[in-house]
PDB file of C-alpha atoms in Angstrom:
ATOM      1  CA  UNK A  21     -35.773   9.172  18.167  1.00  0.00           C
ATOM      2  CA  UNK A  22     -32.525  11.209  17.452  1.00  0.00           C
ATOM      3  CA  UNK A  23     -33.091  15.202  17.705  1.00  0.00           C
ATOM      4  CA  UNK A  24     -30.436  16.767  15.714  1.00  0.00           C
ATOM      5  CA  UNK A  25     -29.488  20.238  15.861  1.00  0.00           C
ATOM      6  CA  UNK A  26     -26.824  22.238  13.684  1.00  0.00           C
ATOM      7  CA  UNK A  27     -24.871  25.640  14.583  1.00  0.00           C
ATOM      8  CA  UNK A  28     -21.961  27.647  13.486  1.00  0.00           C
ATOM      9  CA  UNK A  29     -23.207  29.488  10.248  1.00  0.00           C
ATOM     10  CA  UNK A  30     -23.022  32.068   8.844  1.00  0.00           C
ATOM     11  CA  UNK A  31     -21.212  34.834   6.068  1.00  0.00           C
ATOM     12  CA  UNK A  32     -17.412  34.947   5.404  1.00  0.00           C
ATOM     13  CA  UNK A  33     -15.408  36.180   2.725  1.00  0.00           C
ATOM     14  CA  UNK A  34     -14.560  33.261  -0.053  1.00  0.00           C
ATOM     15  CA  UNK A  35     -11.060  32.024   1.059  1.00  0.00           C
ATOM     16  CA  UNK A  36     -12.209  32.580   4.554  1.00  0.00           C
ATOM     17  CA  UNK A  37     -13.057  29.300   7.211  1.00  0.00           C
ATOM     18  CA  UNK A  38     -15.813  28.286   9.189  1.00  0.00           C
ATOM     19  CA  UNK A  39     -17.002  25.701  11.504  1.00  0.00           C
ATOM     20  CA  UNK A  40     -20.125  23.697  11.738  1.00  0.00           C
ATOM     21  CA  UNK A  41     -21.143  21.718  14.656  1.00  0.00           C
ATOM     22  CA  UNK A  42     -24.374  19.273  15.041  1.00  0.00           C
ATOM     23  CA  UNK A  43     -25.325  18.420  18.539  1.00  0.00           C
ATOM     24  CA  UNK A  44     -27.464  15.366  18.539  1.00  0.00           C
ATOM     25  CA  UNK A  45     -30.056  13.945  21.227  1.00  0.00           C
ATOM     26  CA  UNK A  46     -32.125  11.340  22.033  1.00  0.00           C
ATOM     27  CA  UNK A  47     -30.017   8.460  21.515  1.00  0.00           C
ATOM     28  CA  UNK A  48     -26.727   6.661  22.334  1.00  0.00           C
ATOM     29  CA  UNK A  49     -24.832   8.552  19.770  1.00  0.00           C
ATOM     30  CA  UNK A  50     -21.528   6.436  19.164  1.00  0.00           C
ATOM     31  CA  UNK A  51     -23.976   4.037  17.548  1.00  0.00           C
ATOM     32  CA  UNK A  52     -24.426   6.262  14.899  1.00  0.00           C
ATOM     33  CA  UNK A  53     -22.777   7.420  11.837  1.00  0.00           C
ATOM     34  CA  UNK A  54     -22.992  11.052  10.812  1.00  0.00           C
ATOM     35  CA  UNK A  55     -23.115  12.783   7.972  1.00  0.00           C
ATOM     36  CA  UNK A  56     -22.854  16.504   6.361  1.00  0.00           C
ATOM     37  CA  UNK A  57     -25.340  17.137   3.224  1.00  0.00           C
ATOM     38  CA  UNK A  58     -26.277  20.797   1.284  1.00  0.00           C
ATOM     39  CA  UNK A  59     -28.500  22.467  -0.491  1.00  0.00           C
ATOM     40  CA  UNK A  60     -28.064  25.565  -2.160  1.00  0.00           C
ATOM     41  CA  UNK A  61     -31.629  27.264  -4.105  1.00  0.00           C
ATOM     42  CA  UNK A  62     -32.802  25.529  -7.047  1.00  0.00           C
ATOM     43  CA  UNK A  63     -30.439  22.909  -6.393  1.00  0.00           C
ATOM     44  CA  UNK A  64     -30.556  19.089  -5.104  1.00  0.00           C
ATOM     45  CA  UNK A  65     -29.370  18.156  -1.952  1.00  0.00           C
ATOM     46  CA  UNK A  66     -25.713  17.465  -1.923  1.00  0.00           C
ATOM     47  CA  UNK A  67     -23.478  15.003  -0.170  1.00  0.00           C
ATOM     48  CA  UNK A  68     -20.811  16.629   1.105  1.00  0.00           C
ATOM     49  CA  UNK A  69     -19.238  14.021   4.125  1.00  0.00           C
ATOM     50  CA  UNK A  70     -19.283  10.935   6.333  1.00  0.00           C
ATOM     51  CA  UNK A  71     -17.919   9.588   9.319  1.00  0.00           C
ATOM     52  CA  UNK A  72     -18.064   6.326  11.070  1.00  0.00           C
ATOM     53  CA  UNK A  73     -19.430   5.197  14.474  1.00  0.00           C
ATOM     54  CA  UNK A  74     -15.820   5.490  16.215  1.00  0.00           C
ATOM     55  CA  UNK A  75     -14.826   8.697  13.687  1.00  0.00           C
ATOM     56  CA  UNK A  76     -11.809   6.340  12.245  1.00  0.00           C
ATOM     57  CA  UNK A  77     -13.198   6.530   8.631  1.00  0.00           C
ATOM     58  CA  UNK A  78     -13.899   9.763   7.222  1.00  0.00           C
ATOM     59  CA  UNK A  79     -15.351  10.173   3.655  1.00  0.00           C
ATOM     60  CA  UNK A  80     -15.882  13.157   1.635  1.00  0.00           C
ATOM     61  CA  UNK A  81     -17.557  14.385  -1.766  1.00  0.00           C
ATOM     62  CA  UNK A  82     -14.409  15.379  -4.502  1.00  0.00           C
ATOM     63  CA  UNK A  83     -16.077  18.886  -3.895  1.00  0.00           C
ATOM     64  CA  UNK A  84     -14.631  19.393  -0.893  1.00  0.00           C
ATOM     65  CA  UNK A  85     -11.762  16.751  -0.807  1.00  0.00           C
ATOM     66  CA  UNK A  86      -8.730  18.641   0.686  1.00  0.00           C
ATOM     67  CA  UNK A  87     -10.565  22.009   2.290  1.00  0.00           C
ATOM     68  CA  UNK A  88     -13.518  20.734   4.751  1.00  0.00           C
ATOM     69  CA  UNK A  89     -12.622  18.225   7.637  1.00  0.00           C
ATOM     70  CA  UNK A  90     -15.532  16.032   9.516  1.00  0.00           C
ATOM     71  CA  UNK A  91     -14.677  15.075  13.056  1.00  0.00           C
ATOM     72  CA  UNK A  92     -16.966  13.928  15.891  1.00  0.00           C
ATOM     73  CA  UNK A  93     -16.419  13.743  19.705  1.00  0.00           C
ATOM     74  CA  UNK A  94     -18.752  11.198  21.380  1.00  0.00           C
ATOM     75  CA  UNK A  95     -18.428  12.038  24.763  1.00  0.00           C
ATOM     76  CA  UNK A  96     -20.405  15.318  23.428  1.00  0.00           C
ATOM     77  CA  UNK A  97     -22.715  13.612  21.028  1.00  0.00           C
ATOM     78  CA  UNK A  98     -21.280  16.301  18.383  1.00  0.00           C
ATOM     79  CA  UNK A  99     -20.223  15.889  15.025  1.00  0.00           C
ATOM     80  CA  UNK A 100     -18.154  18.817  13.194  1.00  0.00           C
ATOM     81  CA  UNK A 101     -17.757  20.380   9.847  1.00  0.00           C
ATOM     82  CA  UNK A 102     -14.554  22.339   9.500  1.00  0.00           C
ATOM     83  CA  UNK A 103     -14.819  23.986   6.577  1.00  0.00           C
ATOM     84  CA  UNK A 104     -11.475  26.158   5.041  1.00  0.00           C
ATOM     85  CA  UNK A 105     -10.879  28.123   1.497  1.00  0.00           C
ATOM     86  CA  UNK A 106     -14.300  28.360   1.665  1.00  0.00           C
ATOM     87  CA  UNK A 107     -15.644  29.447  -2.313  1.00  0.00           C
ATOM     88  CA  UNK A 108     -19.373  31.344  -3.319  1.00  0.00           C
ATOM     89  CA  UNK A 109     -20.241  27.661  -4.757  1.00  0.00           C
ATOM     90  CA  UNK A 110     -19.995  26.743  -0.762  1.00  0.00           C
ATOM     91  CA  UNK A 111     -23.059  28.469  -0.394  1.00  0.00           C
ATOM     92  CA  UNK A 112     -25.791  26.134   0.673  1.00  0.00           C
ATOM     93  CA  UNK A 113     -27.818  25.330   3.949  1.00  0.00           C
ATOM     94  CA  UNK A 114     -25.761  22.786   5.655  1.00  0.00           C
ATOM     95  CA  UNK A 115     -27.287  19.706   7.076  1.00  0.00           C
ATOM     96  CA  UNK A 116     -26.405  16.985   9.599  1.00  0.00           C
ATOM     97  CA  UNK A 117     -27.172  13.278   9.323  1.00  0.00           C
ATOM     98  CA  UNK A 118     -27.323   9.996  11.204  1.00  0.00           C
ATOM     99  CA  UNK A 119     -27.853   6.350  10.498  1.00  0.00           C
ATOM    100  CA  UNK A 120     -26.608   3.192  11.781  1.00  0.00           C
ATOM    101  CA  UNK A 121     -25.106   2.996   8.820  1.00  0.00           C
ATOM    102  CA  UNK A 122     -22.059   5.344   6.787  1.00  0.00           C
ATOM    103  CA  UNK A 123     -22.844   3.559   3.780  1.00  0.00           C
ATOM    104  CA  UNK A 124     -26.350   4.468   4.101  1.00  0.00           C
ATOM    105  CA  UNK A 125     -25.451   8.097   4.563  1.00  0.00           C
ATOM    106  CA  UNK A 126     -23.779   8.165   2.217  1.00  0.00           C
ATOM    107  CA  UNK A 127     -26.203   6.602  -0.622  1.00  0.00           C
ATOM    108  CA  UNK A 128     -28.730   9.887   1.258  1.00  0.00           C
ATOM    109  CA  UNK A 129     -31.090   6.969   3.387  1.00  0.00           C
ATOM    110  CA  UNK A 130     -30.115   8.261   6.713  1.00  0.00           C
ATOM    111  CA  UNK A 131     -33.015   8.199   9.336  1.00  0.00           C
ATOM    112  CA  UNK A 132     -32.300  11.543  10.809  1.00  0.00           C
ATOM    113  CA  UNK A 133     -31.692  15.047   9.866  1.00  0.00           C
ATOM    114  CA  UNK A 134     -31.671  18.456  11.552  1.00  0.00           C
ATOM    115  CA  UNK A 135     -32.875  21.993  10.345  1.00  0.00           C
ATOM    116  CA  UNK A 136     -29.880  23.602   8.801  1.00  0.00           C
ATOM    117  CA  UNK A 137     -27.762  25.972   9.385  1.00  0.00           C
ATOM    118  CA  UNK A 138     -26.889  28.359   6.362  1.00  0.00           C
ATOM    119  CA  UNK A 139     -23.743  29.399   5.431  1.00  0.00           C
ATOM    120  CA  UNK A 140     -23.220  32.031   3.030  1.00  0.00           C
ATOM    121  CA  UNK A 141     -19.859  32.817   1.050  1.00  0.00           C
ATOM    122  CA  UNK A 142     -19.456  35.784  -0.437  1.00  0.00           C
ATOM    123  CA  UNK A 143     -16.939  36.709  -3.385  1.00  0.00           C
TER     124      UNK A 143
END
């Protein structure tokens, strides 16, 4: 069982950056890929990016294509969410992901999910 536990929100200015980190436990981590998914009120949950087993493939919605960067250190069973230019429509509660499998992640049938963290731009 994976325990999966997100940090680093909070409220900046739109234009502003922030970073998002997801400590995970519980399992051999490098076996897993991880994902970053949102959900702002009244809306659905929202893919927002991947990243493979070894962190060599990174994949990310057209949303955010360009401003947020996904990165993952395995010796610290961490995955990251860099998140720059930052606009109001960023605001959401920001969740981490894993599965064996990126594609699965991606199509939202991961196995694991933490709590949220919330992040809140303002304009």
């Amino acid at each position: 069982q994976v325990q999966l536990v997100e940090s680093g929100g909070g409220l900046v200015q739109a234009g502003g950056s922030l970073g998002l980190s997801c400590a995970a436990s519980g399992g051999t981590f490098s076996r897993y890929a991880m994902g970053w998914f949102r959900q702002a009120p009244g809306k659905e949950r929202e893919y927002v990016a991947a990243i493979s087993r070894s962190g060599s493939n990174t994949y990310y919605a057209d949303s955010v294509k360009g401003r947020f960067t996904i990165s993952r250190d395995n010796a610290k069973n961490t995955v990251y969410l860099q998140m720059n230019s930052l606009k109001p429509e960023d605001t959401a509660v920001y969740y981490c992901a894993a599965d064996m499998s990126v594609a699965r992640i991606m199509r939202y049938e991961y196995d694991y999910w933490g709590q949220g963290t919330q992040v809140t731009v303002s304009s």
